[in-house]
CSV table of C-alpha atoms (C1' of nucleotides) in Angstrom, one decimal:
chain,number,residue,atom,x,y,z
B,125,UNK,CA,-62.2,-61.5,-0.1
B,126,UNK,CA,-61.2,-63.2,3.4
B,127,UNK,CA,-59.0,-66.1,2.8
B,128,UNK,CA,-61.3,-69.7,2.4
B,129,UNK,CA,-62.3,-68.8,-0.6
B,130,UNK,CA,-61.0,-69.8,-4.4
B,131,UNK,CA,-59.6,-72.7,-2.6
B,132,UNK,CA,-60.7,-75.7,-2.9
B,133,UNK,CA,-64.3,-77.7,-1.7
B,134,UNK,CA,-66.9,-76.1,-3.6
B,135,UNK,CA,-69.4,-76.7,-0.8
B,136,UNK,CA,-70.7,-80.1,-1.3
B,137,UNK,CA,-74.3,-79.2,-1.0
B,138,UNK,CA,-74.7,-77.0,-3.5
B,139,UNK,CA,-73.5,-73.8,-3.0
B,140,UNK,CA,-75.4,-70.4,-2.5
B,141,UNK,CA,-73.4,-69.0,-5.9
B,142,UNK,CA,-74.0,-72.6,-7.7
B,143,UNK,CA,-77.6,-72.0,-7.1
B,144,UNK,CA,-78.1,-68.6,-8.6
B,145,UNK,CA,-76.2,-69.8,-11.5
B,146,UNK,CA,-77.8,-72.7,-12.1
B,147,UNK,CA,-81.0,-70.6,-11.7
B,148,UNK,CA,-80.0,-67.6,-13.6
B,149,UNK,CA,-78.6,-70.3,-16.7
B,150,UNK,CA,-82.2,-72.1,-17.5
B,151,UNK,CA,-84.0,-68.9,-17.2
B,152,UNK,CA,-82.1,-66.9,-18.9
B,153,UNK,CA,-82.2,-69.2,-21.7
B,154,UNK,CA,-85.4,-70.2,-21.8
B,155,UNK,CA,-86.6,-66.5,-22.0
B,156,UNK,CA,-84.0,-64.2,-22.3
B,157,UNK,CA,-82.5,-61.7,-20.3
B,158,UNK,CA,-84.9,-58.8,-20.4
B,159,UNK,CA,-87.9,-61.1,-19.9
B,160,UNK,CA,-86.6,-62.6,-16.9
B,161,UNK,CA,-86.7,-60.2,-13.8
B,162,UNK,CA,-84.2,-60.6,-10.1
B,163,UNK,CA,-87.1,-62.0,-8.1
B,164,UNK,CA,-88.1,-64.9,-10.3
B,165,UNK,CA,-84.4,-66.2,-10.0
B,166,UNK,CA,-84.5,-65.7,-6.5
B,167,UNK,CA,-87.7,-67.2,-6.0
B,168,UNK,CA,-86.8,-69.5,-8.0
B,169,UNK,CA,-83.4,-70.9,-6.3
B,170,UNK,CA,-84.3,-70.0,-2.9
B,171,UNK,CA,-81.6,-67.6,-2.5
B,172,UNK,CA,-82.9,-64.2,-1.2
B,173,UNK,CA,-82.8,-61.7,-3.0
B,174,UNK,CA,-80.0,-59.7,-0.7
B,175,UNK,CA,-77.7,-62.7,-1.0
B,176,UNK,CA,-77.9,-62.5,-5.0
B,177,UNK,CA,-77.1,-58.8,-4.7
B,178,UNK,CA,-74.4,-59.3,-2.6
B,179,UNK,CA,-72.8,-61.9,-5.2
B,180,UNK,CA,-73.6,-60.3,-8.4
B,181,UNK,CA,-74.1,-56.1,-7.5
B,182,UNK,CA,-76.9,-55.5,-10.6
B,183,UNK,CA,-78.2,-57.6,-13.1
B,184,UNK,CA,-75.7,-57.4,-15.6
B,185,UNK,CA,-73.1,-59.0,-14.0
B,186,UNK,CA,-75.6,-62.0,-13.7
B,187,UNK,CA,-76.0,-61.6,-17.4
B,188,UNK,CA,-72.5,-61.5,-17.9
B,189,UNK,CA,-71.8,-64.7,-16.2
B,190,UNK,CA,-74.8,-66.5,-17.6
B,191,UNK,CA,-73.1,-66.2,-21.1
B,192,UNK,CA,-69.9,-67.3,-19.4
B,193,UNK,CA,-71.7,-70.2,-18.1
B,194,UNK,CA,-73.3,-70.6,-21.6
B,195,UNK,CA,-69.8,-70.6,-23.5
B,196,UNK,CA,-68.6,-73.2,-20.9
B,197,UNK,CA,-71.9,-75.5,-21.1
B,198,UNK,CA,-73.2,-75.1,-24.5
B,199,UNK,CA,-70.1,-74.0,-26.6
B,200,UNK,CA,-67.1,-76.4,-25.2
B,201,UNK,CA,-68.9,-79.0,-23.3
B,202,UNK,CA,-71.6,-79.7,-25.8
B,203,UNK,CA,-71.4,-78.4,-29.3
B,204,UNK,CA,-67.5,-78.9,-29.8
B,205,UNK,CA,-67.7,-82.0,-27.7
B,206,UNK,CA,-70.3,-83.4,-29.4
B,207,UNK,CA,-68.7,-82.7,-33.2
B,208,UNK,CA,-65.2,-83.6,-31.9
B,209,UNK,CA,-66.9,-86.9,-30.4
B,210,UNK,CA,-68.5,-87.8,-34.1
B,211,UNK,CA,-66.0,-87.2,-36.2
B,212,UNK,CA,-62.3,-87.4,-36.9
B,213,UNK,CA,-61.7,-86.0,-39.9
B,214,UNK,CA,-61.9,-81.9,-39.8
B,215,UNK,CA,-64.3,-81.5,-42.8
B,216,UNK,CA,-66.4,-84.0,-41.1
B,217,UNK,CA,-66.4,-82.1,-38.2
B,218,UNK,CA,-67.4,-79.2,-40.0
B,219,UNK,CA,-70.5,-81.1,-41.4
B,220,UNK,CA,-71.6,-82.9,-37.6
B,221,UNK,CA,-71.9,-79.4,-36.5
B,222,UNK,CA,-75.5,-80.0,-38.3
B,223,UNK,CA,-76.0,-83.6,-36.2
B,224,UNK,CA,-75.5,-81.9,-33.8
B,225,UNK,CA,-77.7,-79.3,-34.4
B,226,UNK,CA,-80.3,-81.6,-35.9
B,227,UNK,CA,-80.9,-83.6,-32.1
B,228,UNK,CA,-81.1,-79.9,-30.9
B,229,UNK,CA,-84.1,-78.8,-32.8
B,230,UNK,CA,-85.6,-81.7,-32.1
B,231,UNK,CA,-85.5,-81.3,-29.0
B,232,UNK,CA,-88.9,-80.5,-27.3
B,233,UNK,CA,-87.4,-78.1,-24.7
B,234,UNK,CA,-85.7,-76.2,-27.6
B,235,UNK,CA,-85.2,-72.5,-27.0
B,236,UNK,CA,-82.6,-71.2,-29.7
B,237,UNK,CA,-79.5,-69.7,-29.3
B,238,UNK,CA,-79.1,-67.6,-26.3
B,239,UNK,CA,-76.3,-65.5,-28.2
B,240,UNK,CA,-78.4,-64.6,-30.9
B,241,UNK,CA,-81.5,-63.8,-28.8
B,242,UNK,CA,-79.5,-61.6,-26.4
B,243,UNK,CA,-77.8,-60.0,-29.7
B,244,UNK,CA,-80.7,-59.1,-30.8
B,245,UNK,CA,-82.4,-57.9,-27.6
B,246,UNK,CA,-80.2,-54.7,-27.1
B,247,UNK,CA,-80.2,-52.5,-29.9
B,248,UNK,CA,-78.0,-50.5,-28.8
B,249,UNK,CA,-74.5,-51.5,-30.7
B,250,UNK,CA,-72.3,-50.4,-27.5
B,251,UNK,CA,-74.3,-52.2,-25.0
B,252,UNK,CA,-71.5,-54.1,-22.6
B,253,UNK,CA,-74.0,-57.3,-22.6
B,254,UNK,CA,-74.5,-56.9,-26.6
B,255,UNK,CA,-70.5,-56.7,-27.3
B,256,UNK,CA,-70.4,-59.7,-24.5
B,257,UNK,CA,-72.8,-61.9,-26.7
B,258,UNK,CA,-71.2,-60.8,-30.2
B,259,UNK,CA,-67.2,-61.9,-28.2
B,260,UNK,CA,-69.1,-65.5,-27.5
B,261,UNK,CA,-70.2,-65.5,-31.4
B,262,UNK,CA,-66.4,-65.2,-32.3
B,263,UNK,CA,-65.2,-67.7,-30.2
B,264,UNK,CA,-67.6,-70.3,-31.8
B,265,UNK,CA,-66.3,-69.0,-35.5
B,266,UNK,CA,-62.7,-69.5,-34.4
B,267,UNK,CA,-63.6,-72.9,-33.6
B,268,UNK,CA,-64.6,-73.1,-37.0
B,269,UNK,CA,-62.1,-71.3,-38.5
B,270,UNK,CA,-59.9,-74.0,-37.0
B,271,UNK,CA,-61.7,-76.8,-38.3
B,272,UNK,CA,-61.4,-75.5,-42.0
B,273,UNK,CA,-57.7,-74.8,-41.7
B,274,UNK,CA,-57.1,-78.2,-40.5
B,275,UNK,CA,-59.3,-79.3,-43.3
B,276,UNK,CA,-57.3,-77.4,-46.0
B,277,UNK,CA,-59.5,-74.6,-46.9
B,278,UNK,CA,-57.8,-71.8,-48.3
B,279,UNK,CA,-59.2,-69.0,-47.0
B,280,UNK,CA,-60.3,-70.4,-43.5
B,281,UNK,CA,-61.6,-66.9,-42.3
B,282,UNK,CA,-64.1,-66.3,-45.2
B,283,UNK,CA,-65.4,-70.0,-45.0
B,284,UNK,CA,-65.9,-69.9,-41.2
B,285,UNK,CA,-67.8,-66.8,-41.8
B,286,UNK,CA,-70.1,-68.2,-44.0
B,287,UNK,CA,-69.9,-71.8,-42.2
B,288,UNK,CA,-71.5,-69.8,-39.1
B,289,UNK,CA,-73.9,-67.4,-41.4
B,290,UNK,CA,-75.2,-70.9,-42.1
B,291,UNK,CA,-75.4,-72.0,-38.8
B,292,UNK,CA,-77.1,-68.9,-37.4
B,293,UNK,CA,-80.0,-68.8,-40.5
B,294,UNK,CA,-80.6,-72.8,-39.6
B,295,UNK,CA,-81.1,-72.0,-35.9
B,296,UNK,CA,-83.7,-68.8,-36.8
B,297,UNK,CA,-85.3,-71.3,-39.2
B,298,UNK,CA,-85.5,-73.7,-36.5
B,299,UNK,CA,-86.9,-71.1,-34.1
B,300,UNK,CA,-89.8,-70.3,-36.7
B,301,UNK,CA,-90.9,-73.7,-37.2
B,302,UNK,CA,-88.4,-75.6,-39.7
B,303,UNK,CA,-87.8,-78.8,-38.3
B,304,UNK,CA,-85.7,-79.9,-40.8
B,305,UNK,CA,-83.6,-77.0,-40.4
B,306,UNK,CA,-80.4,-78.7,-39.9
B,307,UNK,CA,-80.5,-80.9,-42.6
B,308,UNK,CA,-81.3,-78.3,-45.2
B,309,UNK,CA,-78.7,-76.4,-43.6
B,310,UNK,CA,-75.8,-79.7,-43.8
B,311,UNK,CA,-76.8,-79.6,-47.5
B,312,UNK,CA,-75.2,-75.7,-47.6
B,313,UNK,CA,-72.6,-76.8,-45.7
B,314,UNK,CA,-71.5,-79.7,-48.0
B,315,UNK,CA,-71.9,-77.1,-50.6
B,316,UNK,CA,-69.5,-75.0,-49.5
B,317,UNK,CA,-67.0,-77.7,-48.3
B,318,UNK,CA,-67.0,-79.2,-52.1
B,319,UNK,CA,-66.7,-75.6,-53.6
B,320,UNK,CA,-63.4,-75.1,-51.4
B,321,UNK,CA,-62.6,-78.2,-53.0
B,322,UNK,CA,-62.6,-80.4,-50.0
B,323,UNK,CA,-64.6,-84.2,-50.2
B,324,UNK,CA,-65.9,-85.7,-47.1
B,325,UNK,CA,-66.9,-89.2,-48.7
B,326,UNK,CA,-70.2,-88.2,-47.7
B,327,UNK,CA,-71.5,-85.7,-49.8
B,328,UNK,CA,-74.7,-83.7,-49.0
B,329,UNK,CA,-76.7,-84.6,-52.2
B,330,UNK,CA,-78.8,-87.5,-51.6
G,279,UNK,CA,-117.3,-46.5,-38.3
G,280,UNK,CA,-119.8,-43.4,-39.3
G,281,UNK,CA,-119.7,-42.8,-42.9
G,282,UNK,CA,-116.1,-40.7,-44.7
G,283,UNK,CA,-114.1,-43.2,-43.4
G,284,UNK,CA,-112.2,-45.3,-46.4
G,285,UNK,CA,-113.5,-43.6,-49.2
G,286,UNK,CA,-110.8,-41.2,-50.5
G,287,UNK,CA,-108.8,-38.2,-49.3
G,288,UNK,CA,-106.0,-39.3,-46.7
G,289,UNK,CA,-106.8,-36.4,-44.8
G,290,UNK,CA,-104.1,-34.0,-46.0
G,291,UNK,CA,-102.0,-32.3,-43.1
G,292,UNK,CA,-101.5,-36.5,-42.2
G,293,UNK,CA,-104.3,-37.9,-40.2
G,294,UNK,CA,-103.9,-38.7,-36.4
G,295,UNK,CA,-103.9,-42.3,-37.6
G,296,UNK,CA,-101.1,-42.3,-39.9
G,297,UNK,CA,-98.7,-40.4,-37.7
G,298,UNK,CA,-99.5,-42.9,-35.0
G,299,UNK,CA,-98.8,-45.5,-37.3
G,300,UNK,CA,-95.4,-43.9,-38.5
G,301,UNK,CA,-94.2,-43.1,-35.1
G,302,UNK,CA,-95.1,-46.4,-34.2
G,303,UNK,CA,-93.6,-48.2,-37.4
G,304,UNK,CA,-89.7,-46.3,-36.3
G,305,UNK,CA,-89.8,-47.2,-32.8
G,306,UNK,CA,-90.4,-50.4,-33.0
G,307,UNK,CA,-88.8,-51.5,-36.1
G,308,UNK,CA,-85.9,-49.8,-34.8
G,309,UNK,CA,-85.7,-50.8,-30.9
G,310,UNK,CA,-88.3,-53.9,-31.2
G,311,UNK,CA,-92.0,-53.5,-29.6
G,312,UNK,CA,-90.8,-54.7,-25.8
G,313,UNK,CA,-88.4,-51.8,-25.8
G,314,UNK,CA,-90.8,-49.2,-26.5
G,315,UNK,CA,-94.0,-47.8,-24.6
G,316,UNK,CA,-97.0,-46.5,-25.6
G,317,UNK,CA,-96.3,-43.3,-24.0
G,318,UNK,CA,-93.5,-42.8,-26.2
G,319,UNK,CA,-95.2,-43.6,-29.3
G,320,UNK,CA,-97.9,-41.5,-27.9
G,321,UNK,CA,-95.4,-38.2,-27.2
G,322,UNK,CA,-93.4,-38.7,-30.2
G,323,UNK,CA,-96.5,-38.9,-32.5
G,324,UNK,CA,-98.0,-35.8,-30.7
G,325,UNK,CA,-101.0,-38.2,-30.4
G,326,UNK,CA,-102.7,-38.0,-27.2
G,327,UNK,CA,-102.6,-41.6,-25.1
G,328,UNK,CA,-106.6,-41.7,-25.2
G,329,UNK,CA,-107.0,-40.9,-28.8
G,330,UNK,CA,-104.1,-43.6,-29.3
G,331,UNK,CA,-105.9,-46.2,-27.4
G,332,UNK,CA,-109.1,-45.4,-29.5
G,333,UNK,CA,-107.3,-46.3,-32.6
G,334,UNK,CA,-105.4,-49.5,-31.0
G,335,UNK,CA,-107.6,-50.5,-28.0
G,336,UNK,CA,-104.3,-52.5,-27.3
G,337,UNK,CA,-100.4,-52.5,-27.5
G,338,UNK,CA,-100.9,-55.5,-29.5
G,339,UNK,CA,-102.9,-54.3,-32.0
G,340,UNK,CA,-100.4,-51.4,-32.5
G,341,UNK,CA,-98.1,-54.3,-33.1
G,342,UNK,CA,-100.1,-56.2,-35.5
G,343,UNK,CA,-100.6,-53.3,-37.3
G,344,UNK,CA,-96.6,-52.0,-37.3
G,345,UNK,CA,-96.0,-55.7,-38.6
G,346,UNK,CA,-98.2,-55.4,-41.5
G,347,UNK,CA,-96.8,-52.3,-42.1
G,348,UNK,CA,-93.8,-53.7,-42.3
G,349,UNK,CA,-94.7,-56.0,-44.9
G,350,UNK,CA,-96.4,-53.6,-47.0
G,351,UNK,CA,-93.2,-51.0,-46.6
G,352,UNK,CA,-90.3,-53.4,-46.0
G,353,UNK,CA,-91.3,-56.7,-48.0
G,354,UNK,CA,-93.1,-55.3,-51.1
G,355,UNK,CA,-92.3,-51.8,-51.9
G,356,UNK,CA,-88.5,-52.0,-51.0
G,357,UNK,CA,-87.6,-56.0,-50.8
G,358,UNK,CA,-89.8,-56.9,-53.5
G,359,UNK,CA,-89.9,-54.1,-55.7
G,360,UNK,CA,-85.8,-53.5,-55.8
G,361,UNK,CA,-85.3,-57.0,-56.6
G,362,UNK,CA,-87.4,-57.2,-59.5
G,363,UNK,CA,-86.2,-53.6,-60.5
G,364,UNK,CA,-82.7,-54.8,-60.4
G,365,UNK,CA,-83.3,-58.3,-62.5
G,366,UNK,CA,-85.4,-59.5,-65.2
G,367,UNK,CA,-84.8,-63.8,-65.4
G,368,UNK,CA,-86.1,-65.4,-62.0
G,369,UNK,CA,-82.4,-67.2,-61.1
G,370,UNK,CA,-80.6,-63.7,-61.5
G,371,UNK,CA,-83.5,-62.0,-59.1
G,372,UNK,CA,-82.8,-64.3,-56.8
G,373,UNK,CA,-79.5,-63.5,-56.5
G,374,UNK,CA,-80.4,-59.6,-56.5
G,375,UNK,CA,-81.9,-60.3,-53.1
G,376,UNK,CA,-78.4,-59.9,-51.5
G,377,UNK,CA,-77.3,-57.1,-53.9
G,378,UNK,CA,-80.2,-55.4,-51.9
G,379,UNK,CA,-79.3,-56.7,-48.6
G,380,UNK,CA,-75.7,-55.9,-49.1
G,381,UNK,CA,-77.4,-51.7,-49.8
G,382,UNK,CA,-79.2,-52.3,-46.9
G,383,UNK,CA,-76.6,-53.5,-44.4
G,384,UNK,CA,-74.5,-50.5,-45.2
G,385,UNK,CA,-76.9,-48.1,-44.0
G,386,UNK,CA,-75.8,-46.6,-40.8
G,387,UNK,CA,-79.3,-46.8,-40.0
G,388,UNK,CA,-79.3,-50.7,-40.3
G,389,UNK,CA,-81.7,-51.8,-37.3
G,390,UNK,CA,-81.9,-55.5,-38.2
G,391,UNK,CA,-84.9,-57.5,-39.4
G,392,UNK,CA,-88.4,-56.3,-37.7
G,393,UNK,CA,-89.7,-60.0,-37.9
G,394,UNK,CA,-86.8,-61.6,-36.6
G,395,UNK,CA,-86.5,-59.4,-33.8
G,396,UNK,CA,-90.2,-60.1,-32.8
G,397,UNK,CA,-90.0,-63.5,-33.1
G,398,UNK,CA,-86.8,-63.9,-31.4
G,399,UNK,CA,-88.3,-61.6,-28.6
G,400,UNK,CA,-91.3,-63.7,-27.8
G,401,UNK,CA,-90.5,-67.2,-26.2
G,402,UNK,CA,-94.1,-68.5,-26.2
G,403,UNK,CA,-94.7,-70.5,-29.2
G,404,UNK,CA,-98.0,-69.8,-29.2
G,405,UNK,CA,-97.8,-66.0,-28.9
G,406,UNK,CA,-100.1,-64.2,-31.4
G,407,UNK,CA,-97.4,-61.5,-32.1
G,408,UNK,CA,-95.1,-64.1,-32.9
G,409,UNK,CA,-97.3,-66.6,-34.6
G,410,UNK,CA,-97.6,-63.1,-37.1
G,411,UNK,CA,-93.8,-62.6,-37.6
G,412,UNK,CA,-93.7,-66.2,-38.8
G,413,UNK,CA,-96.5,-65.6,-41.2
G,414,UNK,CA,-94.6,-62.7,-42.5
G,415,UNK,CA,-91.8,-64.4,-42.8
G,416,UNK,CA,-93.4,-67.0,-44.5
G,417,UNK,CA,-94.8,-64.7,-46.9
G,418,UNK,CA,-91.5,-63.6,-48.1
G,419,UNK,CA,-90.7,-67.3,-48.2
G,420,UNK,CA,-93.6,-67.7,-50.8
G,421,UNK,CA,-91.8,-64.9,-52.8
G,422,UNK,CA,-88.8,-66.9,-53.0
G,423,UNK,CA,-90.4,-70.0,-53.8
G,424,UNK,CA,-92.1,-68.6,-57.0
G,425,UNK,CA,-89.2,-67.0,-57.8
G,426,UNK,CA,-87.4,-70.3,-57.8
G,427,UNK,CA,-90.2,-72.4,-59.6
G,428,UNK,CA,-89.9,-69.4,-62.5
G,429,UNK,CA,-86.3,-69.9,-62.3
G,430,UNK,CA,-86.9,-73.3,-63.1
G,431,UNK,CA,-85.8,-74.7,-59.6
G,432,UNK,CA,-87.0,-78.7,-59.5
G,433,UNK,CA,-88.0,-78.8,-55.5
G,434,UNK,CA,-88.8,-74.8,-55.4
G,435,UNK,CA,-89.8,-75.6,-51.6
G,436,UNK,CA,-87.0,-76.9,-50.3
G,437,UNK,CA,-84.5,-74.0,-52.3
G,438,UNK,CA,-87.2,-71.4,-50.9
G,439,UNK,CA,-86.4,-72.5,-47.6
G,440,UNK,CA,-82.4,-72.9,-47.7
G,441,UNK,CA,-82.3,-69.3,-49.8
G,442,UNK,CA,-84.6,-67.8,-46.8
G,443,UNK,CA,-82.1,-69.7,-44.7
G,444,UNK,CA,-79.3,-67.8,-45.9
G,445,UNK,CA,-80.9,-64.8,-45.6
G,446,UNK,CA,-82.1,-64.8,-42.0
G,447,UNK,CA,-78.2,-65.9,-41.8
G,448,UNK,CA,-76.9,-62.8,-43.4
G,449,UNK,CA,-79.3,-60.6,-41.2
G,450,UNK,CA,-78.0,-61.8,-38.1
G,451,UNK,CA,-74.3,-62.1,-39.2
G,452,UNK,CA,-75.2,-58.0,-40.1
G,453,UNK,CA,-76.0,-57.3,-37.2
G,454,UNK,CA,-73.4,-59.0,-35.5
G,455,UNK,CA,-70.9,-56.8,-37.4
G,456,UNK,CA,-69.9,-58.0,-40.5
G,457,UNK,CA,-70.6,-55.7,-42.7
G,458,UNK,CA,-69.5,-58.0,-45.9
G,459,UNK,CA,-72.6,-60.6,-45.2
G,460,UNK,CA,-74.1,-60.0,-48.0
G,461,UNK,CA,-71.9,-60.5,-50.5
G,462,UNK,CA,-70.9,-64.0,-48.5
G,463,UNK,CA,-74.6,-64.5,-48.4
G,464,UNK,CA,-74.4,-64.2,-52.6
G,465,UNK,CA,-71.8,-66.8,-52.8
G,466,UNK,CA,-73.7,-69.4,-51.4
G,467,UNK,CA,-77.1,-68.3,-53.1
G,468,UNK,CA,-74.5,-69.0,-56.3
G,469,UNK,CA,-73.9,-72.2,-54.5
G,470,UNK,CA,-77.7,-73.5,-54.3
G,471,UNK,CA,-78.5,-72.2,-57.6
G,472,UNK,CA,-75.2,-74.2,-59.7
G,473,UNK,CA,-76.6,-76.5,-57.5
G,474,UNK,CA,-80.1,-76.9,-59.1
G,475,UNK,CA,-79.0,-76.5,-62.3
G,476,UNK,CA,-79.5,-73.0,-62.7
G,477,UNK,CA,-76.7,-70.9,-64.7
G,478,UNK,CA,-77.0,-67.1,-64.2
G,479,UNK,CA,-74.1,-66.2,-66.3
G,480,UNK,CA,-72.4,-64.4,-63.5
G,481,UNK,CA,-71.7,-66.7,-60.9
G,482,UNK,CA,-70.7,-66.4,-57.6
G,483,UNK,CA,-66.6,-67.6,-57.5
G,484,UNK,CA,-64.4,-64.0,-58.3
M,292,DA,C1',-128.5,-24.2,-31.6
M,293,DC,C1',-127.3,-28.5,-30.3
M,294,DG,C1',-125.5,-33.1,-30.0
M,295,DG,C1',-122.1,-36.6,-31.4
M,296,DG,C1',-117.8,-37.7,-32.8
M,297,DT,C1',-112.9,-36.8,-32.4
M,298,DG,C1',-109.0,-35.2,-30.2
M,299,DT,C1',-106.4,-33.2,-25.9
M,300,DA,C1',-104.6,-33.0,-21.2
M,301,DT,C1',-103.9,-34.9,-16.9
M,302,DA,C1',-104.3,-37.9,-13.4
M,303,DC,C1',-104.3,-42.3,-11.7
M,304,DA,C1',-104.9,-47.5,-10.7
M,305,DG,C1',-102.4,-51.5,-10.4
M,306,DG,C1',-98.8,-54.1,-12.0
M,307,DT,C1',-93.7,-55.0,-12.9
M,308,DC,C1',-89.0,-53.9,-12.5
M,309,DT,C1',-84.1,-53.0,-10.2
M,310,DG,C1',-81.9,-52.1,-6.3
M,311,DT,C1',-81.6,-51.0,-1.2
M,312,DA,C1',-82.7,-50.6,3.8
M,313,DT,C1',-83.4,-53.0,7.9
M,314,DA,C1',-83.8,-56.4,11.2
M,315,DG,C1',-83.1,-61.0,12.4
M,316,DT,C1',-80.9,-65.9,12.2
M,317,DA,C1',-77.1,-69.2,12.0
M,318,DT,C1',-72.6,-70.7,12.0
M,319,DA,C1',-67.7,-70.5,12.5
M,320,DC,C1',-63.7,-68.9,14.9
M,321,DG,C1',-61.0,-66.3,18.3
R,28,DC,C1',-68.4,-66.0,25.4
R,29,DG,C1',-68.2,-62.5,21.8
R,30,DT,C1',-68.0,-61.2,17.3
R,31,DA,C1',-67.6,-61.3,12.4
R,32,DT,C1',-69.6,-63.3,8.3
R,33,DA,C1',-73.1,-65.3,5.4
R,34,DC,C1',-77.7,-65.7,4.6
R,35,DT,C1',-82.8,-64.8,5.2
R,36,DA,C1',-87.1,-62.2,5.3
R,37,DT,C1',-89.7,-58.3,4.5
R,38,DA,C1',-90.5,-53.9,3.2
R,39,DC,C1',-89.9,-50.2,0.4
R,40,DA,C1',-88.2,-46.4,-2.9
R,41,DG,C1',-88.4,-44.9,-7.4
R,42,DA,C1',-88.9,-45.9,-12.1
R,43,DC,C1',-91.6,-47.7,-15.8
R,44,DC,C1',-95.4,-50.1,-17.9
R,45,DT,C1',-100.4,-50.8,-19.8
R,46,DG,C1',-104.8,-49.2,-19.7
R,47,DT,C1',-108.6,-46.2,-17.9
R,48,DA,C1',-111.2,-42.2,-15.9
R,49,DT,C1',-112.4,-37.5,-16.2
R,50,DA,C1',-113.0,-33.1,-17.9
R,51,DC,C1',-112.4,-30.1,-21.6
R,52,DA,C1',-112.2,-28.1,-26.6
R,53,DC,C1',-113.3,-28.3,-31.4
R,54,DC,C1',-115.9,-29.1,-35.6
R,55,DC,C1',-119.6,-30.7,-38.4
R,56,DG,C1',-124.1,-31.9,-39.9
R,57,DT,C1',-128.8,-31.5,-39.0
DNA sequence: ACGGGTGTATACAGGTCTGTATAGTATACG
DNA sequence: CGTATACTATACAGACCTGTATACACCCGT
């Protein structure tokens, strides 16, 4: 609010605010939002607890920007880096999401999707952190959507829809013990890429 | 544990047991077991808390128990039952799964999948509650699989597991907000099945 | 008639949670 | 120096949670 700040430096030594977002971000998706109380992440990142209050006034805000922080980190700078980074072609794109996916849930620190857990936490279909979670889900099926028009689907919107329905069931199946989950999963999506009458070269039929 | 217990009449005017059961099986399947408290299920049921905690000596049990409810109520007498009510030849019950889903989603009630809200709730890997929603899940998996070895299927497995796939897909993209996941869901069950071989006679393109 | 099992009502112990109150420290800037 | 600002430390209010303790009522078989 004074004048220094939104500026420039952002504080060499880690900030205070860094710190409580770094903090808040693996909690919150190790465990989830509900399972992880104020005084673990201030415990946790040595910020008191007044401090944290003063930078985020209740606990949904921090939710709030955790999913921000989880759009930035895992959406952009990983998952559309990572399939842009793979492949050229858009189709191909479409069917590295599933490399991608398939060094994720192998991973041995692997704790699902944060989206869908956090979806499914509040039951409550007007929730503020609920619609929040939902808005991050779109974002990732307009990336898709974009992939399939620049791949020459026809109907972009129903294919992303079912590219992410894919997606989402591999990631559940993941979470309840399929390791193989994104390969099985690939195999839909070739599926679905062939049926729109697109060929990759590298079909999902072994 | 004395003598008239599981012998015949289920206690007309519905026994203390099965209204704890029932209060228990709505609140949770509808607002996941975290969400709700034993005191609720104990006011709502008009059960008193002590008699309650004779019949459940713990919150888990009352969770085991509302899960194998939800097997016997959700999984066999409505998942199972519809589907083979609504098909006769194994490929075109298959597909009847999402014809049932797609009833199901449309229900204003719609509350989402009990075991994929438990298991999504319960980070530990090793939790007991969650170790159950997987063998439910699994169960229904089995389902699919013999459906798909009547149907002729070659690898029944892996098609049991990229149907279920699709499924737990459609749930969540439900529950997101589309109400249409079903019927996308159908396509690519279509997709798998044309896959393997398996004509239905009414496919899945319009 | 009496004792045991079953259910009720209420209170409470001990824990966790969010959010606040209060007092003190440190640093930067006039 | 003096003062504002950021941060710390601790305590606490008030709510909710699981599970138990206690005292009471009812019914049923012997």
């Amino acid at each position: 609010m004074s004048a220094h700040r939104s500026g420039k430096l952002p504080s060499r030594p880690a900030s205070v605010r860094e710190r409580i977002d770094q903090t808040a971000y693996e909690l919150f998706s190790r465990h989830g939002i509900r399972a992880v109380g104020v005084d673990t992440i201030s415990a946790r990142s040595g910020v008191a607890k007044m401090t944290l209050y003063r930078h985020y006034p209740s606990k949904e805000d921090l939710a709030f920007a955790f999913l921000r922080r989880r759009e930035e980190l895992w959406t952009r700078s990983w998952l559309q880096q990572e399939v842009e980074r793979r492949a050229q072609a858009p189709a191909e794109r479409l069917l590295a999401v599933f490399d991608v996916f398939d060094k994720w849930f192998r991973r041995s620190d692997f704790e699902g999707c944060s989206f869908l857990k956090v979806l499914l936490e509040h039951d409550d279909r007007g929730h503020p952190v609920r619609k929040a979670a939902e808005a991050h889900i779109k974002t990732i099926r307009a990336f898709l959507r974009r992939l399939a028009k620049d791949a020459g689907v026809r109907d972009a919107h129903a294919f992303a829809r079912q590219m992410q329905m894919v997606m989402m069931g591999s990631i559940v199946a993941a979470y309840a013990g399929d390791r193989d989950a994104a390969r099985r999963a690939r195999e839909l999506g070739s599926l679905l890429l062939a049926r729109a009458g697109i060929g990759t070269g590298k079909g999902g039929r072994s």
